[in-house]
């Protein structure tokens, strides 16, 4: 079984390592060797053990009839989209970690794979190495999924963990960059865009109807300060960037935002670059998936699991529950959360007028000159309306149940 890798970076390099180090286990399971035949990259890799396999010509890989599975680890939309389409069109399965491509064009690519009797698989696109996505298309298919709640971005979770320990945002970001977690341009991570793409994929799989990342309200972590952590610590909360999916009455609601998470909640115990996801099924109740959300070998392990699945089903299509049917979007009136709000101390009465008498005031050890409170459960729409009626808002976070 010949395979190729597109993109010899962190994930592509990891896939080469997994194929090499677990060669025997892979051959045992597959019944034959899985042999790396080509690597596509514009760069050259003098001295690398796979130096001779590297080409900058995608057509050369396509022309090799013996290649049956391709790992696309290029990232970005273009030319990953075009290369994936060409490969699937030829009946070659493609396995990817590219959440941008999957969340944007996934349904079309899955349909093309189905038409050409091959597979488009993307386990590594959400939750790094955690075997999180496959259950949505296999063991959970009979369940009515009602909620998916996850810590889905390793970089921001690392930053929030450092801030919890007293680092300022800028220091924590710098440390994340030094450790190789955050990109030089960290926008996609810190603004929640990466988590949004992952949430869109989860929402689409959970409901069996497509949710575009463009439809998901997204807030990142750049507005969080040491003041928020002071309140969180004083009142027994952690702060986590959460991807939240709610499915009721045939509609899907999703959002990405930083939440206060009670210390006893399992997601509060997810630190550093780890990810976790709680899935609620109507018969099953809650199940939680936890593990390394990033990292070369962990993510590559998930890609290789897909490559094996595709190889074992060479000539046929491996089902994934990602369809072209657009999801019915949940009304903002139906999306409910509790909110932690900080206002100037002069705005206490206005806050009570806007949010009602049921708000719970909160204190922080070393914060003066402001009022902070948690609202009862209200809709996203009601929150926005109330917020707009207040002049002196210093910040807000949602609160996880
Ligand atoms: N930038 C991503 C993260 C990589 O930090 O989670 C894994 O998808």
mmCIF file of C-alpha atoms and ligand atoms in Angstrom:
data_model
loop_
_atom_site.group_PDB
_atom_site.id
_atom_site.type_symbol
_atom_site.label_atom_id
_atom_site.label_comp_id
_atom_site.label_asym_id
_atom_site.label_seq_id
_atom_site.Cartn_x
_atom_site.Cartn_y
_atom_site.Cartn_z
ATOM 1 C CA UNK A 1 0.000 0.000 0.000
ATOM 2 C CA UNK A 2 1.749 3.152 -1.231
ATOM 3 C CA UNK A 3 0.937 6.478 0.374
ATOM 4 C CA UNK A 4 1.995 10.103 -0.043
ATOM 5 C CA UNK A 5 2.200 13.127 2.227
ATOM 6 C CA UNK A 6 1.365 16.665 1.090
ATOM 7 C CA UNK A 7 3.208 19.153 3.320
ATOM 8 C CA UNK A 8 6.302 18.061 5.260
ATOM 9 C CA UNK A 9 5.778 20.309 8.279
ATOM 10 C CA UNK A 10 4.755 19.451 11.826
ATOM 11 C CA UNK A 11 1.892 17.097 10.974
ATOM 12 C CA UNK A 12 3.328 15.725 7.701
ATOM 13 C CA UNK A 13 6.670 15.055 9.397
ATOM 14 C CA UNK A 14 4.798 13.412 12.268
ATOM 15 C CA UNK A 15 2.960 11.115 9.862
ATOM 16 C CA UNK A 16 6.303 10.004 8.354
ATOM 17 C CA UNK A 17 7.541 9.260 11.890
ATOM 18 C CA UNK A 18 4.440 7.274 12.879
ATOM 19 C CA UNK A 19 4.602 5.220 9.643
ATOM 20 C CA UNK A 20 8.257 4.478 10.391
ATOM 21 C CA UNK A 21 8.155 3.844 14.137
ATOM 22 C CA UNK A 22 4.941 1.793 14.115
ATOM 23 C CA UNK A 23 5.679 0.087 10.795
ATOM 24 C CA UNK A 24 5.157 -3.440 12.162
ATOM 25 C CA UNK A 25 1.904 -2.650 14.010
ATOM 26 C CA UNK A 26 0.574 -0.964 10.882
ATOM 27 C CA UNK A 27 1.525 -3.870 8.598
ATOM 28 C CA UNK A 28 0.003 -6.354 11.038
ATOM 29 C CA UNK A 29 -3.340 -4.522 11.041
ATOM 30 C CA UNK A 30 -3.381 -3.735 7.325
ATOM 31 C CA UNK A 31 -2.078 -7.102 6.176
ATOM 32 C CA UNK A 32 0.614 -5.421 4.086
ATOM 33 C CA UNK A 33 3.210 -2.661 4.450
ATOM 34 C CA UNK A 34 2.143 0.971 4.264
ATOM 35 C CA UNK A 35 4.983 2.541 2.322
ATOM 36 C CA UNK A 36 5.669 6.247 2.025
ATOM 37 C CA UNK A 37 6.300 6.834 -1.687
ATOM 38 C CA UNK A 38 6.213 10.638 -2.096
ATOM 39 C CA UNK A 39 6.297 13.840 -0.084
ATOM 40 C CA UNK A 40 5.085 17.088 -1.625
ATOM 41 C CA UNK A 41 6.775 20.257 -0.423
ATOM 42 C CA UNK A 42 8.184 23.368 -2.042
ATOM 43 C CA UNK A 43 11.200 23.179 0.265
ATOM 44 C CA UNK A 44 14.076 20.710 0.056
ATOM 45 C CA UNK A 45 15.274 18.744 3.068
ATOM 46 C CA UNK A 46 18.999 18.044 2.677
ATOM 47 C CA UNK A 47 20.097 15.255 5.018
ATOM 48 C CA UNK A 48 16.551 14.231 5.944
ATOM 49 C CA UNK A 49 15.968 10.447 5.889
ATOM 50 C CA UNK A 50 13.149 11.010 3.375
ATOM 51 C CA UNK A 51 15.028 13.567 1.293
ATOM 52 C CA UNK A 52 14.741 11.474 -1.880
ATOM 53 C CA UNK A 53 10.961 11.234 -1.629
ATOM 54 C CA UNK A 54 10.415 14.994 -1.696
ATOM 55 C CA UNK A 55 8.999 16.575 -4.850
ATOM 56 C CA UNK A 56 7.414 19.944 -5.582
ATOM 57 C CA UNK A 57 5.295 18.459 -8.376
ATOM 58 C CA UNK A 58 1.834 17.285 -7.314
ATOM 59 C CA UNK A 59 1.104 15.896 -10.774
ATOM 60 C CA UNK A 60 3.991 13.436 -10.337
ATOM 61 C CA UNK A 61 2.267 12.015 -7.263
ATOM 62 C CA UNK A 62 -1.083 11.830 -9.049
ATOM 63 C CA UNK A 63 0.559 10.028 -11.968
ATOM 64 C CA UNK A 64 1.836 7.254 -9.665
ATOM 65 C CA UNK A 65 -1.006 4.724 -9.973
ATOM 66 C CA UNK A 66 0.264 2.759 -6.971
ATOM 67 C CA UNK A 67 -0.533 5.585 -4.516
ATOM 68 C CA UNK A 68 -3.913 4.806 -2.930
ATOM 69 C CA UNK A 69 -3.964 7.120 0.107
ATOM 70 C CA UNK A 70 -2.775 10.699 0.515
ATOM 71 C CA UNK A 71 -2.226 12.599 3.770
ATOM 72 C CA UNK A 72 -2.967 16.295 3.212
ATOM 73 C CA UNK A 73 -1.100 18.239 5.875
ATOM 74 C CA UNK A 74 -0.550 21.468 3.934
ATOM 75 C CA UNK A 75 -3.042 23.559 5.876
ATOM 76 C CA UNK A 76 -4.890 26.537 4.418
ATOM 77 C CA UNK A 77 -7.523 26.450 1.695
ATOM 78 C CA UNK A 78 -5.375 26.702 -1.435
ATOM 79 C CA UNK A 79 -3.977 24.679 -3.062
ATOM 80 C CA UNK A 80 -5.047 22.032 -0.502
ATOM 81 C CA UNK A 81 -8.642 22.189 -1.836
ATOM 82 C CA UNK A 82 -7.624 21.774 -5.484
ATOM 83 C CA UNK A 83 -5.134 18.960 -4.734
ATOM 84 C CA UNK A 84 -7.674 17.128 -2.566
ATOM 85 C CA UNK A 85 -10.312 17.350 -5.304
ATOM 86 C CA UNK A 86 -7.900 16.048 -7.940
ATOM 87 C CA UNK A 87 -6.885 13.105 -5.769
ATOM 88 C CA UNK A 88 -10.443 12.156 -4.779
ATOM 89 C CA UNK A 89 -11.541 12.520 -8.401
ATOM 90 C CA UNK A 90 -8.986 9.842 -9.277
ATOM 91 C CA UNK A 91 -10.334 7.556 -6.538
ATOM 92 C CA UNK A 92 -7.407 8.194 -4.172
ATOM 93 C CA UNK A 93 -8.463 8.578 -0.517
ATOM 94 C CA UNK A 94 -7.382 11.730 1.308
ATOM 95 C CA UNK A 95 -6.868 12.000 5.080
ATOM 96 C CA UNK A 96 -6.282 15.399 6.638
ATOM 97 C CA UNK A 97 -5.741 17.514 9.718
ATOM 98 C CA UNK A 98 -6.806 20.652 7.809
ATOM 99 C CA UNK A 99 -9.727 22.055 9.813
ATOM 100 C CA UNK A 100 -9.994 25.165 7.630
ATOM 101 C CA UNK A 101 -10.577 23.052 4.533
ATOM 102 C CA UNK A 102 -12.858 20.519 6.243
ATOM 103 C CA UNK A 103 -15.031 23.190 7.869
ATOM 104 C CA UNK A 104 -15.320 25.130 4.600
ATOM 105 C CA UNK A 105 -15.497 22.493 1.851
ATOM 106 C CA UNK A 106 -15.828 19.222 3.805
ATOM 107 C CA UNK A 107 -19.348 18.278 2.642
ATOM 108 C CA UNK A 108 -18.436 18.701 -1.037
ATOM 109 C CA UNK A 109 -15.237 16.676 -0.617
ATOM 110 C CA UNK A 110 -17.003 13.867 1.261
ATOM 111 C CA UNK A 111 -19.624 13.719 -1.515
ATOM 112 C CA UNK A 112 -16.905 13.574 -4.168
ATOM 113 C CA UNK A 113 -15.178 10.766 -2.257
ATOM 114 C CA UNK A 114 -18.487 8.884 -2.106
ATOM 115 C CA UNK A 115 -19.045 9.317 -5.847
ATOM 116 C CA UNK A 116 -15.509 8.068 -6.617
ATOM 117 C CA UNK A 117 -15.604 5.121 -4.173
ATOM 118 C CA UNK A 118 -12.853 6.428 -1.946
ATOM 119 C CA UNK A 119 -12.721 8.271 1.380
ATOM 120 C CA UNK A 120 -12.211 11.764 2.764
ATOM 121 C CA UNK A 121 -11.347 11.452 6.455
ATOM 122 C CA UNK A 122 -10.383 14.159 8.946
ATOM 123 C CA UNK A 123 -10.079 12.725 12.462
ATOM 124 C CA UNK A 124 -7.039 14.917 13.190
ATOM 125 C CA UNK A 125 -8.852 18.160 12.346
ATOM 126 C CA UNK A 126 -10.447 18.420 15.811
ATOM 127 C CA UNK A 127 -8.870 17.536 19.142
ATOM 128 C CA UNK A 128 -5.405 16.663 17.765
ATOM 129 C CA UNK A 129 -4.696 13.044 18.679
ATOM 130 C CA UNK A 130 -7.978 12.398 20.536
ATOM 131 C CA UNK A 131 -10.122 9.792 18.744
ATOM 132 C CA UNK A 132 -13.049 12.194 18.908
ATOM 133 C CA UNK A 133 -14.679 12.494 15.480
ATOM 134 C CA UNK A 134 -15.059 8.880 14.359
ATOM 135 C CA UNK A 135 -17.660 8.036 17.059
ATOM 136 C CA UNK A 136 -19.992 10.684 15.560
ATOM 137 C CA UNK A 137 -20.130 8.612 12.341
ATOM 138 C CA UNK A 138 -20.126 5.164 13.975
ATOM 139 C CA UNK A 139 -20.898 4.392 17.614
ATOM 140 C CA UNK A 140 -22.998 7.522 18.251
ATOM 141 C CA UNK A 141 -25.085 7.450 15.050
ATOM 142 C CA UNK A 142 -28.168 6.072 16.830
ATOM 143 C CA UNK A 143 -27.997 8.761 19.551
ATOM 144 C CA UNK A 144 -29.710 12.118 19.417
ATOM 145 C CA UNK A 145 -26.790 14.392 20.310
ATOM 146 C CA UNK A 146 -28.114 17.366 22.259
ATOM 147 C CA UNK A 147 -24.925 19.104 23.367
ATOM 148 C CA UNK A 148 -21.219 19.232 22.590
ATOM 149 C CA UNK A 149 -18.961 21.319 24.819
ATOM 150 C CA UNK A 150 -15.216 21.404 24.345
ATOM 151 C CA UNK A 151 -11.842 22.939 25.011
ATOM 152 C CA UNK A 152 -10.689 22.700 21.409
ATOM 153 C CA UNK A 153 -7.631 24.923 21.058
ATOM 154 C CA UNK A 154 -4.355 23.935 22.679
ATOM 155 C CA UNK A 155 -2.578 27.260 22.234
ATOM 156 C CA UNK A 156 -5.216 29.360 24.002
ATOM 157 C CA UNK A 157 -5.575 26.753 26.718
ATOM 158 C CA UNK A 158 -1.832 26.943 27.327
ATOM 159 C CA UNK A 159 -2.039 30.761 27.490
ATOM 160 C CA UNK A 160 -5.019 30.667 29.886
ATOM 161 C CA UNK A 161 -3.235 28.118 32.083
ATOM 162 C CA UNK A 162 -0.195 30.429 32.307
ATOM 163 C CA UNK A 163 -2.440 33.450 33.035
ATOM 164 C CA UNK A 164 -4.116 31.434 35.793
ATOM 165 C CA UNK A 165 -0.648 31.179 37.341
ATOM 166 C CA UNK A 166 -0.121 34.954 37.132
ATOM 167 C CA UNK A 167 1.393 35.631 33.681
ATOM 168 C CA UNK A 168 0.095 38.632 31.728
ATOM 169 C CA UNK A 169 -1.480 37.778 28.361
ATOM 170 C CA UNK A 170 1.547 39.036 26.364
ATOM 171 C CA UNK A 171 4.016 37.014 28.485
ATOM 172 C CA UNK A 172 1.897 33.878 28.194
ATOM 173 C CA UNK A 173 1.614 34.328 24.413
ATOM 174 C CA UNK A 174 5.379 34.770 24.121
ATOM 175 C CA UNK A 175 5.944 31.568 26.102
ATOM 176 C CA UNK A 176 3.464 29.734 23.867
ATOM 177 C CA UNK A 177 5.401 30.956 20.815
ATOM 178 C CA UNK A 178 8.753 29.978 22.353
ATOM 179 C CA UNK A 179 7.415 26.474 23.000
ATOM 180 C CA UNK A 180 6.254 26.207 19.390
ATOM 181 C CA UNK A 181 2.527 26.045 20.271
ATOM 182 C CA UNK A 182 1.516 29.437 18.908
ATOM 183 C CA UNK A 183 2.314 30.574 15.380
ATOM 184 C CA UNK A 184 4.325 33.729 14.696
ATOM 185 C CA UNK A 185 0.974 35.231 13.699
ATOM 186 C CA UNK A 186 -1.206 33.804 16.480
ATOM 187 C CA UNK A 187 -4.448 35.472 15.288
ATOM 188 C CA UNK A 188 -6.309 32.267 14.333
ATOM 189 C CA UNK A 189 -5.737 30.788 17.777
ATOM 190 C CA UNK A 190 -6.160 33.788 20.082
ATOM 191 C CA UNK A 191 -9.148 35.242 18.232
ATOM 192 C CA UNK A 192 -10.971 31.902 18.444
ATOM 193 C CA UNK A 193 -10.968 31.279 14.664
ATOM 194 C CA UNK A 194 -9.302 27.856 14.972
ATOM 195 C CA UNK A 195 -11.745 26.825 17.725
ATOM 196 C CA UNK A 196 -14.617 28.134 15.565
ATOM 197 C CA UNK A 197 -13.623 25.882 12.634
ATOM 198 C CA UNK A 198 -13.407 22.893 14.991
ATOM 199 C CA UNK A 199 -16.762 23.762 16.553
ATOM 200 C CA UNK A 200 -18.298 23.968 13.062
ATOM 201 C CA UNK A 201 -17.013 20.467 12.254
ATOM 202 C CA UNK A 202 -18.348 19.078 15.551
ATOM 203 C CA UNK A 203 -21.713 20.812 15.086
ATOM 204 C CA UNK A 204 -22.018 19.455 11.536
ATOM 205 C CA UNK A 205 -21.180 15.893 12.573
ATOM 206 C CA UNK A 206 -23.338 15.974 15.711
ATOM 207 C CA UNK A 207 -26.463 17.112 13.878
ATOM 208 C CA UNK A 208 -25.780 15.500 10.494
ATOM 209 C CA UNK A 209 -26.415 18.909 8.858
ATOM 210 C CA UNK A 210 -23.775 21.409 7.772
ATOM 211 C CA UNK A 211 -22.853 24.367 9.972
ATOM 212 C CA UNK A 212 -20.481 26.871 8.372
ATOM 213 C CA UNK A 213 -17.827 28.560 10.557
ATOM 214 C CA UNK A 214 -19.187 31.881 9.221
ATOM 215 C CA UNK A 215 -22.416 31.254 11.118
ATOM 216 C CA UNK A 216 -20.782 30.775 14.511
ATOM 217 C CA UNK A 217 -20.460 33.839 16.778
ATOM 218 C CA UNK A 218 -16.843 33.783 17.937
ATOM 219 C CA UNK A 219 -14.969 35.604 20.677
ATOM 220 C CA UNK A 220 -11.281 35.011 21.418
ATOM 221 C CA UNK A 221 -9.236 35.455 24.576
ATOM 222 C CA UNK A 222 -7.515 38.774 23.858
ATOM 223 C CA UNK A 223 -9.864 40.757 26.120
ATOM 224 C CA UNK A 224 -9.210 38.648 29.221
ATOM 225 C CA UNK A 225 -7.136 40.351 31.901
ATOM 226 C CA UNK A 226 -5.712 39.648 35.342
ATOM 227 C CA UNK A 227 -8.885 41.257 36.781
ATOM 228 C CA UNK A 228 -10.994 38.440 35.289
ATOM 229 C CA UNK A 229 -8.610 35.899 36.804
ATOM 230 C CA UNK A 230 -8.870 37.649 40.165
ATOM 231 C CA UNK A 231 -12.667 37.202 40.118
ATOM 232 C CA UNK A 232 -12.286 33.638 38.833
ATOM 233 C CA UNK A 233 -9.816 32.627 41.565
ATOM 234 C CA UNK A 234 -11.738 34.338 44.368
ATOM 235 C CA UNK A 235 -14.992 32.653 43.379
ATOM 236 C CA UNK A 236 -13.777 29.148 42.436
ATOM 237 C CA UNK A 237 -13.696 29.300 38.655
ATOM 238 C CA UNK A 238 -11.196 28.592 35.880
ATOM 239 C CA UNK A 239 -11.365 30.420 32.532
ATOM 240 C CA UNK A 240 -11.505 28.308 29.372
ATOM 241 C CA UNK A 241 -12.127 29.043 25.687
ATOM 242 C CA UNK A 242 -15.167 26.881 24.972
ATOM 243 C CA UNK A 243 -16.765 25.664 21.763
ATOM 244 C CA UNK A 244 -20.433 25.105 22.529
ATOM 245 C CA UNK A 245 -22.970 23.293 20.356
ATOM 246 C CA UNK A 246 -26.638 22.941 21.302
ATOM 247 C CA UNK A 247 -29.079 20.853 19.264
ATOM 248 C CA UNK A 248 -32.803 21.020 20.007
ATOM 249 C CA UNK A 249 -36.001 20.884 17.996
ATOM 250 C CA UNK A 250 -34.123 20.164 14.748
ATOM 251 C CA UNK A 251 -32.035 23.357 15.075
ATOM 252 C CA UNK A 252 -28.331 23.765 15.796
ATOM 253 C CA UNK A 253 -26.824 26.590 17.832
ATOM 254 C CA UNK A 254 -23.093 27.080 18.200
ATOM 255 C CA UNK A 255 -20.725 29.638 19.647
ATOM 256 C CA UNK A 256 -17.104 30.029 20.678
ATOM 257 C CA UNK A 257 -16.242 32.219 23.651
ATOM 258 C CA UNK A 258 -14.259 32.320 26.872
ATOM 259 C CA UNK A 259 -16.264 30.973 29.814
ATOM 260 C CA UNK A 260 -15.913 30.941 33.578
ATOM 261 C CA UNK A 261 -15.849 27.221 34.367
ATOM 262 C CA UNK A 262 -16.559 26.057 37.950
ATOM 263 C CA UNK A 263 -13.428 24.425 39.429
ATOM 264 C CA UNK A 264 -15.289 21.143 39.973
ATOM 265 C CA UNK A 265 -16.328 20.953 36.270
ATOM 266 C CA UNK A 266 -14.225 18.426 34.272
ATOM 267 C CA UNK A 267 -13.276 21.069 31.679
ATOM 268 C CA UNK A 268 -11.667 23.203 34.424
ATOM 269 C CA UNK A 269 -9.139 20.384 34.890
ATOM 270 C CA UNK A 270 -7.973 20.584 31.265
ATOM 271 C CA UNK A 271 -4.622 22.375 31.330
ATOM 272 C CA UNK A 272 -1.869 23.397 28.919
ATOM 273 C CA UNK A 273 -2.212 22.153 25.328
ATOM 274 C CA UNK A 274 -4.660 19.419 26.261
ATOM 275 C CA UNK A 275 -8.129 19.376 24.728
ATOM 276 C CA UNK A 276 -11.344 17.817 25.998
ATOM 277 C CA UNK A 277 -14.852 17.468 24.678
ATOM 278 C CA UNK A 278 -18.054 16.462 26.464
ATOM 279 C CA UNK A 279 -20.739 14.984 24.220
ATOM 280 C CA UNK A 280 -24.287 14.532 25.483
ATOM 281 C CA UNK A 281 -26.478 11.921 23.821
ATOM 282 C CA UNK A 282 -30.175 11.587 24.694
ATOM 283 C CA UNK A 283 -29.801 7.918 25.712
ATOM 284 C CA UNK A 284 -26.115 7.899 26.595
ATOM 285 C CA UNK A 285 -25.862 10.959 28.813
ATOM 286 C CA UNK A 286 -22.436 12.595 28.963
ATOM 287 C CA UNK A 287 -19.208 11.117 27.613
ATOM 288 C CA UNK A 288 -15.925 12.973 27.758
ATOM 289 C CA UNK A 289 -12.977 12.718 25.378
ATOM 290 C CA UNK A 290 -9.638 13.994 26.651
ATOM 291 C CA UNK A 291 -6.076 14.047 25.331
ATOM 292 C CA UNK A 292 -3.325 15.930 23.514
ATOM 293 C CA UNK A 293 -4.944 18.606 21.356
ATOM 294 C CA UNK A 294 -1.809 19.428 19.400
ATOM 295 C CA UNK A 295 1.695 18.110 18.795
ATOM 296 C CA UNK A 296 3.281 16.381 15.829
ATOM 297 C CA UNK A 297 3.114 12.713 16.811
ATOM 298 C CA UNK A 298 -0.281 12.877 18.555
ATOM 299 C CA UNK A 299 -1.932 14.640 15.615
ATOM 300 C CA UNK A 300 -0.132 12.372 13.139
ATOM 301 C CA UNK A 301 -1.405 9.338 15.045
ATOM 302 C CA UNK A 302 -4.968 10.465 14.287
ATOM 303 C CA UNK A 303 -4.105 11.017 10.599
ATOM 304 C CA UNK A 304 -2.533 7.547 10.345
ATOM 305 C CA UNK A 305 -5.625 5.965 11.926
ATOM 306 C CA UNK A 306 -7.634 7.483 9.048
ATOM 307 C CA UNK A 307 -5.037 6.386 6.490
ATOM 308 C CA UNK A 308 -5.394 2.821 7.744
ATOM 309 C CA UNK A 309 -9.178 2.988 7.623
ATOM 310 C CA UNK A 310 -9.057 4.322 4.060
ATOM 311 C CA UNK A 311 -6.482 1.698 3.037
ATOM 312 C CA UNK A 312 -8.502 -1.142 4.549
ATOM 313 C CA UNK A 313 -11.519 0.066 2.556
ATOM 314 C CA UNK A 314 -9.600 0.818 -0.648
ATOM 315 C CA UNK A 315 -12.079 0.812 -3.543
ATOM 316 C CA UNK A 316 -15.022 1.726 -1.319
ATOM 317 C CA UNK A 317 -16.192 4.711 0.718
ATOM 318 C CA UNK A 318 -15.821 5.072 4.478
ATOM 319 C CA UNK A 319 -18.954 6.843 5.767
ATOM 320 C CA UNK A 320 -18.666 10.148 7.635
ATOM 321 C CA UNK A 321 -21.733 11.991 8.899
ATOM 322 C CA UNK A 322 -20.936 15.237 7.080
ATOM 323 C CA UNK A 323 -23.615 16.282 4.616
ATOM 324 C CA UNK A 324 -24.408 19.151 2.267
ATOM 325 C CA UNK A 325 -27.780 19.719 3.923
ATOM 326 C CA UNK A 326 -27.566 23.091 5.700
ATOM 327 C CA UNK A 327 -28.374 22.988 9.399
ATOM 328 C CA UNK A 328 -31.365 24.922 10.649
ATOM 329 C CA UNK A 329 -29.844 27.709 12.710
ATOM 330 C CA UNK A 330 -31.034 28.055 16.273
ATOM 331 C CA UNK A 331 -32.619 31.380 17.111
ATOM 332 C CA UNK A 332 -30.511 33.572 19.414
ATOM 333 C CA UNK A 333 -33.605 33.667 21.637
ATOM 334 C CA UNK A 334 -33.185 29.935 22.240
ATOM 335 C CA UNK A 335 -29.446 29.962 23.015
ATOM 336 C CA UNK A 336 -29.255 30.284 26.780
ATOM 337 C CA UNK A 337 -26.308 31.028 29.045
ATOM 338 C CA UNK A 338 -25.412 32.708 32.327
ATOM 339 C CA UNK A 339 -23.128 35.725 32.034
ATOM 340 C CA UNK A 340 -20.496 37.254 34.311
ATOM 341 C CA UNK A 341 -20.506 41.029 33.800
ATOM 342 C CA UNK A 342 -18.227 43.769 35.192
ATOM 343 C CA UNK A 343 -19.476 47.340 35.249
ATOM 344 C CA UNK A 344 -18.213 50.614 36.644
ATOM 345 C CA UNK A 345 -19.275 51.126 40.292
ATOM 346 C CA UNK A 346 -21.521 53.985 39.200
ATOM 347 C CA UNK A 347 -23.569 51.578 37.068
ATOM 348 C CA UNK A 348 -24.876 49.254 39.794
ATOM 349 C CA UNK A 349 -28.484 50.452 39.662
ATOM 350 C CA UNK A 350 -28.462 50.499 35.870
ATOM 351 C CA UNK A 351 -27.188 46.897 35.906
ATOM 352 C CA UNK A 352 -30.032 45.804 38.168
ATOM 353 C CA UNK A 353 -32.513 47.583 35.884
ATOM 354 C CA UNK A 354 -31.004 45.918 32.800
ATOM 355 C CA UNK A 355 -30.565 42.368 34.126
ATOM 356 C CA UNK A 356 -33.171 42.168 36.917
ATOM 357 C CA UNK A 357 -33.066 41.479 40.669
ATOM 358 C CA UNK A 358 -31.901 37.862 40.228
ATOM 359 C CA UNK A 359 -28.285 38.743 39.509
ATOM 360 C CA UNK A 360 -25.666 37.458 41.959
ATOM 361 C CA UNK A 361 -22.976 39.976 42.944
ATOM 362 C CA UNK A 362 -19.366 38.777 42.961
ATOM 363 C CA UNK A 363 -16.302 40.083 44.716
ATOM 364 C CA UNK A 364 -12.634 39.832 43.852
ATOM 365 C CA UNK A 365 -9.720 40.026 46.267
ATOM 366 C CA UNK A 366 -7.993 43.064 44.860
ATOM 367 C CA UNK A 367 -10.440 44.759 42.505
ATOM 368 C CA UNK A 368 -11.970 48.089 43.485
ATOM 369 C CA UNK A 369 -14.128 50.669 41.713
ATOM 370 C CA UNK A 370 -16.432 48.286 39.904
ATOM 371 C CA UNK A 371 -19.363 45.909 40.330
ATOM 372 C CA UNK A 372 -19.388 42.374 39.026
ATOM 373 C CA UNK A 373 -22.284 39.970 38.912
ATOM 374 C CA UNK A 374 -23.579 36.768 37.336
ATOM 375 C CA UNK A 375 -26.924 36.828 35.556
ATOM 376 C CA UNK A 376 -29.491 34.049 35.692
ATOM 377 C CA UNK A 377 -29.791 31.941 32.527
ATOM 378 C CA UNK A 378 -30.849 34.295 29.751
ATOM 379 C CA UNK A 379 -30.826 34.128 25.971
ATOM 380 C CA UNK A 380 -27.935 35.466 23.904
ATOM 381 C CA UNK A 381 -30.377 37.982 22.439
ATOM 382 C CA UNK A 382 -31.602 39.164 25.861
ATOM 383 C CA UNK A 383 -27.986 39.499 27.001
ATOM 384 C CA UNK A 384 -27.037 41.641 24.022
ATOM 385 C CA UNK A 385 -30.090 43.862 24.500
ATOM 386 C CA UNK A 386 -29.367 44.366 28.205
ATOM 387 C CA UNK A 387 -25.673 44.977 27.556
ATOM 388 C CA UNK A 388 -26.422 47.686 24.993
ATOM 389 C CA UNK A 389 -28.548 49.526 27.538
ATOM 390 C CA UNK A 390 -25.525 49.852 29.868
ATOM 391 C CA UNK A 391 -22.833 52.477 29.334
ATOM 392 C CA UNK A 392 -20.104 51.407 31.721
ATOM 393 C CA UNK A 393 -19.400 47.765 30.882
ATOM 394 C CA UNK A 394 -15.802 46.758 31.625
ATOM 395 C CA UNK A 395 -16.020 43.194 30.407
ATOM 396 C CA UNK A 396 -18.040 39.996 30.375
ATOM 397 C CA UNK A 397 -17.642 36.252 30.166
ATOM 398 C CA UNK A 398 -20.154 33.462 29.867
ATOM 399 C CA UNK A 399 -20.489 31.005 32.735
ATOM 400 C CA UNK A 400 -20.544 27.246 32.161
ATOM 401 C CA UNK A 401 -23.167 25.364 34.160
HETATM 402 N N1 LIG B 1 -3.285 25.715 16.636
HETATM 403 C C1 LIG B 1 -3.996 24.543 17.029
HETATM 404 C C2 LIG B 1 -4.176 24.534 18.540
HETATM 405 C C3 LIG B 1 -3.253 23.319 16.585
HETATM 406 O O1 LIG B 1 -3.447 25.259 19.242
HETATM 407 O O2 LIG B 1 -5.047 23.817 19.039
HETATM 408 C C4 LIG B 1 -4.051 22.056 16.696
HETATM 409 O O3 LIG B 1 -5.223 22.094 15.940
#
